[in-house]
mmCIF file of C-alpha atoms in Angstrom:
data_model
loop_
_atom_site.group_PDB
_atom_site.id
_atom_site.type_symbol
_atom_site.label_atom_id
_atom_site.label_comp_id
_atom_site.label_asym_id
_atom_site.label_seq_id
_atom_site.Cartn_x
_atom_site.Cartn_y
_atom_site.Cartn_z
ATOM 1 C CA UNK A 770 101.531 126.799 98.218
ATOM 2 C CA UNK A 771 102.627 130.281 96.888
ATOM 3 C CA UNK A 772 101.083 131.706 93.722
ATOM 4 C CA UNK A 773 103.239 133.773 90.695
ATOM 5 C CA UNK A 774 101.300 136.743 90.134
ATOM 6 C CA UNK A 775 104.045 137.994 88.165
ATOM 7 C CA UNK A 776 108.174 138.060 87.699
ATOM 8 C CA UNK A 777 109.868 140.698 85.887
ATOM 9 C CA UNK A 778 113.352 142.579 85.405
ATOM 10 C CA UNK A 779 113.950 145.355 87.369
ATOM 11 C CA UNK A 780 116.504 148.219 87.394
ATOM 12 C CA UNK A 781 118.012 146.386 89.963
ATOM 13 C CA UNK A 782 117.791 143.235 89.070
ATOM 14 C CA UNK A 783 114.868 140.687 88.846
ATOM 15 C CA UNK A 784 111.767 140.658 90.913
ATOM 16 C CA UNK A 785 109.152 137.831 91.564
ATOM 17 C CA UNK A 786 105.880 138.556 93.407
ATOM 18 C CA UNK A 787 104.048 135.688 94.812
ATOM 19 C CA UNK A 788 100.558 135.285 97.022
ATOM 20 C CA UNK A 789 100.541 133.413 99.605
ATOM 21 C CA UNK A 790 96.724 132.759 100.237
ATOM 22 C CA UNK A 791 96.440 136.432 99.621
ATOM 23 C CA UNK A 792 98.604 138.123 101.289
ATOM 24 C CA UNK A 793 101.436 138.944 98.467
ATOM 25 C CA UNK A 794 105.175 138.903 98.707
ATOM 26 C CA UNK A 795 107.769 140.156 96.525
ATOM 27 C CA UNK A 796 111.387 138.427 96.390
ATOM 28 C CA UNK A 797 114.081 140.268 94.737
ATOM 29 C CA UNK A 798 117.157 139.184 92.859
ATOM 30 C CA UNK A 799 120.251 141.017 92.331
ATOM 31 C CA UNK A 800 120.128 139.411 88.460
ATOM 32 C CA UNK A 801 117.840 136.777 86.450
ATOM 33 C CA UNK A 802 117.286 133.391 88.754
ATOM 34 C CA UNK A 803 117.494 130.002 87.515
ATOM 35 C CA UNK A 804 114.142 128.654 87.860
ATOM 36 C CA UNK A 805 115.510 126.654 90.794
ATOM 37 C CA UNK A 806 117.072 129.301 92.202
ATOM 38 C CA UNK A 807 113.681 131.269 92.208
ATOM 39 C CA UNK A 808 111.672 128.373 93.102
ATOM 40 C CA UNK A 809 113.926 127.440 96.162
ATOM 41 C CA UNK A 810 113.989 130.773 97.172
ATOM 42 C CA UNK A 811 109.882 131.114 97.257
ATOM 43 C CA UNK A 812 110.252 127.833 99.085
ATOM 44 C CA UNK A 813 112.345 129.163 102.401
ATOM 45 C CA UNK A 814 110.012 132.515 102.005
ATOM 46 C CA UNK A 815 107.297 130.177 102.377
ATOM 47 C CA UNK A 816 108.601 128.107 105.044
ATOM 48 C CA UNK A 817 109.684 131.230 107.295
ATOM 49 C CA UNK A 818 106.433 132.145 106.971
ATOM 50 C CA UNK A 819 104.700 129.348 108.192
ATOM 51 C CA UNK A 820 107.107 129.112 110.987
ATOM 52 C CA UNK A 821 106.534 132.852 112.233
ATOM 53 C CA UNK A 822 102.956 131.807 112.131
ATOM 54 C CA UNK A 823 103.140 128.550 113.941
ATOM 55 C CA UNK A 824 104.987 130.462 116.691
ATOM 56 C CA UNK A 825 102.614 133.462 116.717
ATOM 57 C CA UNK A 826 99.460 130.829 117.267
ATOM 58 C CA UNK A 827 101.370 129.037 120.150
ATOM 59 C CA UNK A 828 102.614 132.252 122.141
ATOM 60 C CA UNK A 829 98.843 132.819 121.486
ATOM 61 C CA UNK A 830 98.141 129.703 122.606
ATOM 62 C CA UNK A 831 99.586 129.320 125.747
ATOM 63 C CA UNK A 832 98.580 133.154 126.745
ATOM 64 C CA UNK A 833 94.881 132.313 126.515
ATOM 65 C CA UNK A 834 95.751 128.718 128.557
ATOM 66 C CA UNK A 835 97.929 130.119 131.064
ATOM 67 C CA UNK A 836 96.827 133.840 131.541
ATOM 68 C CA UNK A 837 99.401 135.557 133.912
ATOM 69 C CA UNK A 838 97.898 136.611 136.725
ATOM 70 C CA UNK A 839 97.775 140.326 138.182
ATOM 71 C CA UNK A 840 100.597 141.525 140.072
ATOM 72 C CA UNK A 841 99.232 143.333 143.428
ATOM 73 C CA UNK A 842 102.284 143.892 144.197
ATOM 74 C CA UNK A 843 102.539 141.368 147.296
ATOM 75 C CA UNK A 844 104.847 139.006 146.852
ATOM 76 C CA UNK A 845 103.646 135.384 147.008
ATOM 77 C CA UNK A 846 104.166 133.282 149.780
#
């Protein structure tokens, strides 16, 4: 679960930083969020991040279970 380390207004509208088991993110609105609006947005930052990771650790996965062999450059029979 992401962290607030701080929200603020911005020239350009409204930032919110969060840490996410320390690595830290920063979401930007173009004005003030509801505190649903923030909260759901944190949410889908959250989940897209977990999903990129999921994927990284099975490409990962499968590359150290099914290591491609070396091409000699004779085709198989």
């Amino acid at each position: 679960m992401a962290t607030i380390v701080w929200q603020r207004a911005v020239a350009d509208g409204y930032n919110v930083t969060i840490d996410t088991g320390g690595a830290r993110h920063t979401v930007h609105f173009t004005s003030t969020p509801t505190t649903a609006a923030r909260d759901d947005a944190i949410d889908s930052l959250e989940r897209r991040i977990t999903d990129t990771i999921a994927a990284e650790t099975v490409v990962e996965s499968e590359e150290i279970l099914n290591p491609e062999e070396e091409d000699d450059g004779v085709p198989e029979q």
